[in-house]
């Protein structure tokens, strides 16, 4: 049989590495790196190397399923699609359009996300559409949009080779974004770049750091304000940049005056002398990059954390040039694209606000509907609360697994079970799909054409290597078919390139993007016209909003802090070996072999106090639930803090986490809640 090599993009993290899927007939037989790809340059991490394996897994959904009692019975597509279209229509008619909600997916293509938001808005008349960006970088989207005018990574992955200094805060980069982590390590080892690491855990990058400190969980705003205080005290701010490029500096100066290094040491536990030294290094670097991830965003003060970092970059003139900037590392392969395509409750594609009548008119005209809903919809976290309260009656979920990924999953599971109608479209029968009335078998990244947009805003082609298993279908076809069965005639596409052409015509930042221009290694938005080369660095000469706006932000305490009953701080996160709810990595033998079960990291001091040895089972309880996991005794966590990876459905860390939300971004505080530890036999 002929062996084929199909160039496509890794389905895991936001690095967006290029790879070849090797196939024989409709079976994937391997993965090879793309040597000329600008991000991965011939390398892949362990997840990328093994990204073909789950596609072939025998548990893939291959037929539509209809609920039958406690289980499911196979059905045909005709019946399943009619059931979804008519149930959503009937509930919308009976209870109003906002009784229905849609969860799109950061694993789907841009084209599919565009269709999901079109389905919600044009067909079902609601802005209740969201996706898992709500759980990872909603704070970035909201925070940077206000300060800079654009809520995306300011620079490019290639810029990591130019920076003289990296300030990494709240990002376990080598585990979460391995190819970017490697660039940082190489810059330190090969070019002598300086590295400052602030993280509550001793992460891998600490080995290479010029300076590192473990801040108290949730103290980031105080810490960054302290850095700015030290910079201003030493007169190291860039006065010319501040005067020419920014506004609101005096308010910032007043606010950070209260964050002396000594006070910040009390709040954050970072020694005052380290804070002053980090401030001196960062401000004094020629080209300094801030790199952050969910350690900053997943807090009730997530937006404030992001804006504090933006303030720091503007204070020192470290934004708007190659090798500098504020660089949020986006989690999923296409979480950037799902946001860009408007799978969000308040904006359509290109961050155009639904509240703007001109935007609604433009889209309504293009989509052939009389009007579009004007009231911003509910965020994913609010959709689940609505389901629990009975105001949301039906949800169509594609490629997301909130029964494991959302905070306080007992609450989420109760909410899902209360719905009048739930449709889930996925490649495996996930924990969420088990609550569904209809399950639709979907396509993996290897089985469709489309585009993903990585963390540096690079829109890249995804190519079909093999056919879907059994009767499973490409997601864009399924979404369009539901729209047709709901009586809408505006989703007739022969190929995803036609969907992108429509999206580009309505979305200025994607205006110059078309499939023929993406043939090699993609384009970075903004790309407003057919001859525009794309934009590797944002905010050159001026910010997207004009002047950069300083947003002075005070420190506020986390929603739940330890007490006598729950004396430990729990933080959650991801591992190098796994991805999100393990629906794909848990079905990849190499990754499962290396990390098959859940654990809790506990410090040697706390282990000694509790009389716990490595490998012993521990019960971890919060006010919301209990899990029993293996103890991993390690210096990575400080005494008083514990850490649990959230991947494992059978010991779901999110049974413990709290659904306290950032008031602006509506992102949950996954990074902090209070827990109690007990020996499992006790
Ligand atoms: Fe895939 Fe990310 Fe690994 Fe690259 S770094 S191979 S995109 S998981």
CSV table of C-alpha atoms in Angstrom, one decimal, residues 94-288:
chain,number,residue,atom,x,y,z
A,94,UNK,CA,-41.0,27.4,23.9
A,95,UNK,CA,-38.7,29.2,26.3
A,96,UNK,CA,-37.1,31.9,24.2
A,97,UNK,CA,-33.8,31.9,22.2
A,98,UNK,CA,-31.7,32.5,25.3
A,99,UNK,CA,-32.8,29.2,26.9
A,100,UNK,CA,-30.5,27.5,24.4
A,101,UNK,CA,-26.6,27.6,24.5
A,102,UNK,CA,-23.7,26.4,22.4
A,103,UNK,CA,-20.2,25.4,23.5
A,104,UNK,CA,-17.8,25.5,20.7
A,105,UNK,CA,-14.3,24.0,20.8
A,106,UNK,CA,-10.7,25.2,20.8
A,107,UNK,CA,-9.8,21.8,19.2
A,108,UNK,CA,-12.0,22.5,16.1
A,109,UNK,CA,-10.8,24.5,13.1
A,110,UNK,CA,-11.4,28.2,12.6
A,111,UNK,CA,-14.0,27.4,10.0
A,112,UNK,CA,-15.9,25.1,12.4
A,113,UNK,CA,-15.8,27.7,15.1
A,114,UNK,CA,-17.1,30.3,12.7
A,115,UNK,CA,-20.0,28.1,11.8
A,116,UNK,CA,-20.8,27.4,15.4
A,117,UNK,CA,-21.1,31.1,16.2
A,118,UNK,CA,-23.1,31.6,13.0
A,119,UNK,CA,-25.4,28.7,14.0
A,120,UNK,CA,-26.0,30.2,17.5
A,121,UNK,CA,-26.6,33.7,16.3
A,122,UNK,CA,-28.1,33.5,12.8
A,123,UNK,CA,-30.1,30.3,13.2
A,124,UNK,CA,-31.1,30.1,16.9
A,125,UNK,CA,-31.0,33.9,17.6
A,126,UNK,CA,-28.8,33.8,20.8
A,127,UNK,CA,-25.3,35.0,21.8
A,128,UNK,CA,-25.1,32.2,24.3
A,129,UNK,CA,-21.9,30.8,22.7
A,130,UNK,CA,-18.6,30.3,24.3
A,131,UNK,CA,-15.7,27.8,24.6
A,132,UNK,CA,-12.9,26.8,26.8
A,133,UNK,CA,-10.9,30.0,26.4
A,134,UNK,CA,-13.2,31.0,29.3
A,135,UNK,CA,-11.3,28.6,31.4
A,136,UNK,CA,-7.8,29.6,30.3
A,137,UNK,CA,-7.2,33.0,28.7
A,138,UNK,CA,-10.4,35.0,29.0
A,139,UNK,CA,-8.5,37.3,31.3
A,140,UNK,CA,-5.9,37.9,28.6
A,141,UNK,CA,-8.5,38.7,25.9
A,142,UNK,CA,-10.3,41.2,28.2
A,143,UNK,CA,-7.2,42.6,29.9
A,144,UNK,CA,-5.0,43.2,26.9
A,145,UNK,CA,-7.9,44.5,24.8
A,146,UNK,CA,-8.4,47.3,27.4
A,147,UNK,CA,-4.7,48.2,27.8
A,148,UNK,CA,-3.3,47.6,24.2
A,149,UNK,CA,-6.5,47.3,22.1
A,150,UNK,CA,-5.8,43.7,21.1
A,151,UNK,CA,-6.0,40.7,23.4
A,152,UNK,CA,-3.4,38.5,21.8
A,153,UNK,CA,0.3,37.6,22.1
A,154,UNK,CA,2.2,40.8,21.1
A,155,UNK,CA,5.2,39.1,19.6
A,156,UNK,CA,6.2,35.9,17.7
A,157,UNK,CA,7.7,32.7,18.7
A,158,UNK,CA,10.7,33.5,16.5
A,159,UNK,CA,11.3,36.6,18.7
A,160,UNK,CA,12.3,34.2,21.6
A,161,UNK,CA,15.7,33.9,19.7
A,162,UNK,CA,16.2,37.7,20.0
A,163,UNK,CA,15.3,38.5,23.6
A,164,UNK,CA,18.1,39.3,26.1
A,165,UNK,CA,15.8,38.6,29.0
A,166,UNK,CA,12.7,36.5,29.8
A,167,UNK,CA,10.4,37.2,32.7
A,168,UNK,CA,8.4,34.0,33.0
A,169,UNK,CA,5.6,34.2,35.5
A,170,UNK,CA,2.8,31.6,36.0
A,171,UNK,CA,3.9,29.5,33.1
A,172,UNK,CA,5.4,26.0,33.4
A,173,UNK,CA,6.7,26.5,29.9
A,174,UNK,CA,8.7,23.4,29.4
A,175,UNK,CA,5.7,21.2,30.4
A,176,UNK,CA,2.9,23.2,28.8
A,177,UNK,CA,4.5,24.7,25.7
A,178,UNK,CA,7.5,22.5,25.3
A,179,UNK,CA,8.9,23.9,22.0
A,180,UNK,CA,8.7,27.5,23.4
A,181,UNK,CA,10.3,26.2,26.7
A,182,UNK,CA,13.1,24.8,24.6
A,183,UNK,CA,13.7,28.1,22.9
A,184,UNK,CA,14.0,29.8,26.3
A,185,UNK,CA,16.4,27.2,27.6
A,186,UNK,CA,18.5,27.4,24.4
A,187,UNK,CA,18.6,31.2,24.6
A,188,UNK,CA,20.0,31.0,28.1
A,189,UNK,CA,22.5,28.3,27.3
A,190,UNK,CA,23.6,29.4,23.8
A,191,UNK,CA,23.2,33.2,23.9
A,192,UNK,CA,23.5,34.0,27.6
A,193,UNK,CA,20.0,35.4,27.8
A,194,UNK,CA,18.9,36.2,31.3
A,195,UNK,CA,15.9,34.4,32.8
A,196,UNK,CA,13.7,35.5,35.7
A,197,UNK,CA,11.2,32.9,36.9
A,198,UNK,CA,8.3,33.6,39.4
A,199,UNK,CA,6.2,30.5,40.1
A,200,UNK,CA,4.7,29.1,43.3
A,201,UNK,CA,6.3,25.7,42.3
A,202,UNK,CA,9.9,24.9,41.5
A,203,UNK,CA,9.4,24.4,37.8
A,204,UNK,CA,12.0,23.0,35.3
A,205,UNK,CA,13.0,26.5,34.1
A,206,UNK,CA,14.2,27.4,37.6
A,207,UNK,CA,17.3,25.3,36.8
A,208,UNK,CA,18.3,27.8,34.1
A,209,UNK,CA,17.2,31.0,35.9
A,210,UNK,CA,19.4,34.0,36.7
A,211,UNK,CA,16.9,34.7,39.5
A,212,UNK,CA,13.9,32.8,40.7
A,213,UNK,CA,11.4,33.0,43.5
A,214,UNK,CA,8.3,31.1,44.6
A,215,UNK,CA,5.6,33.7,45.2
A,216,UNK,CA,2.6,33.0,47.4
A,217,UNK,CA,-0.3,31.6,45.3
A,218,UNK,CA,-2.5,34.4,44.0
A,219,UNK,CA,-0.1,37.3,45.0
A,220,UNK,CA,0.9,38.1,41.4
A,221,UNK,CA,-0.7,41.6,41.2
A,222,UNK,CA,1.2,42.6,44.4
A,223,UNK,CA,4.4,41.1,43.0
A,224,UNK,CA,4.2,42.9,39.7
A,225,UNK,CA,3.2,46.2,41.4
A,226,UNK,CA,6.3,45.7,43.6
A,227,UNK,CA,8.5,45.4,40.5
A,228,UNK,CA,7.1,48.6,39.1
A,229,UNK,CA,7.6,50.3,42.5
A,230,UNK,CA,11.3,49.3,42.5
A,231,UNK,CA,11.7,50.4,38.9
A,232,UNK,CA,10.2,53.8,39.5
A,233,UNK,CA,12.2,54.2,42.8
A,234,UNK,CA,15.4,53.5,40.9
A,235,UNK,CA,14.4,55.8,38.1
A,236,UNK,CA,14.6,53.0,35.5
A,237,UNK,CA,11.3,53.7,33.8
A,238,UNK,CA,11.4,54.7,30.1
A,239,UNK,CA,10.2,58.3,30.3
A,240,UNK,CA,10.4,59.0,26.6
A,241,UNK,CA,8.3,55.9,25.8
A,242,UNK,CA,5.8,56.7,28.5
A,243,UNK,CA,5.3,60.2,27.2
A,244,UNK,CA,5.1,59.3,23.5
A,245,UNK,CA,3.2,56.0,23.6
A,246,UNK,CA,1.0,55.8,26.7
A,247,UNK,CA,-1.6,57.4,28.9
A,248,UNK,CA,-2.5,57.2,32.6
A,249,UNK,CA,1.0,57.0,34.0
A,250,UNK,CA,0.4,59.3,37.0
A,251,UNK,CA,-2.4,57.1,38.3
A,252,UNK,CA,-0.1,54.1,38.0
A,253,UNK,CA,2.7,55.9,39.8
A,254,UNK,CA,0.4,56.8,42.7
A,255,UNK,CA,-1.0,53.2,43.0
A,256,UNK,CA,2.4,51.4,42.9
A,257,UNK,CA,3.9,53.8,45.4
A,258,UNK,CA,2.2,51.7,48.1
A,259,UNK,CA,3.8,48.5,46.9
A,260,UNK,CA,7.2,48.9,48.5
A,261,UNK,CA,9.5,45.8,48.3
A,262,UNK,CA,9.1,45.2,52.0
A,263,UNK,CA,5.3,45.3,51.8
A,264,UNK,CA,5.3,43.0,48.8
A,265,UNK,CA,7.6,40.6,50.6
A,266,UNK,CA,4.9,40.3,53.2
A,267,UNK,CA,2.1,39.8,50.6
A,268,UNK,CA,4.0,37.5,48.2
A,269,UNK,CA,6.8,36.0,50.3
A,270,UNK,CA,9.3,37.0,47.6
A,271,UNK,CA,12.3,38.5,49.3
A,272,UNK,CA,12.5,42.3,48.9
A,273,UNK,CA,16.1,42.1,47.6
A,274,UNK,CA,15.1,39.6,44.9
A,275,UNK,CA,12.3,41.8,43.9
A,276,UNK,CA,14.6,44.8,43.5
A,277,UNK,CA,17.1,42.8,41.6
A,278,UNK,CA,14.5,41.4,39.2
A,279,UNK,CA,13.2,44.9,38.6
A,280,UNK,CA,16.7,46.1,37.8
A,281,UNK,CA,17.4,43.2,35.4
A,282,UNK,CA,14.1,43.5,33.6
A,283,UNK,CA,14.2,47.3,33.2
A,284,UNK,CA,17.8,47.3,32.2
A,285,UNK,CA,17.5,44.6,29.5
A,286,UNK,CA,17.7,45.8,25.9
A,287,UNK,CA,15.0,43.4,24.8
A,288,UNK,CA,12.9,41.8,27.5
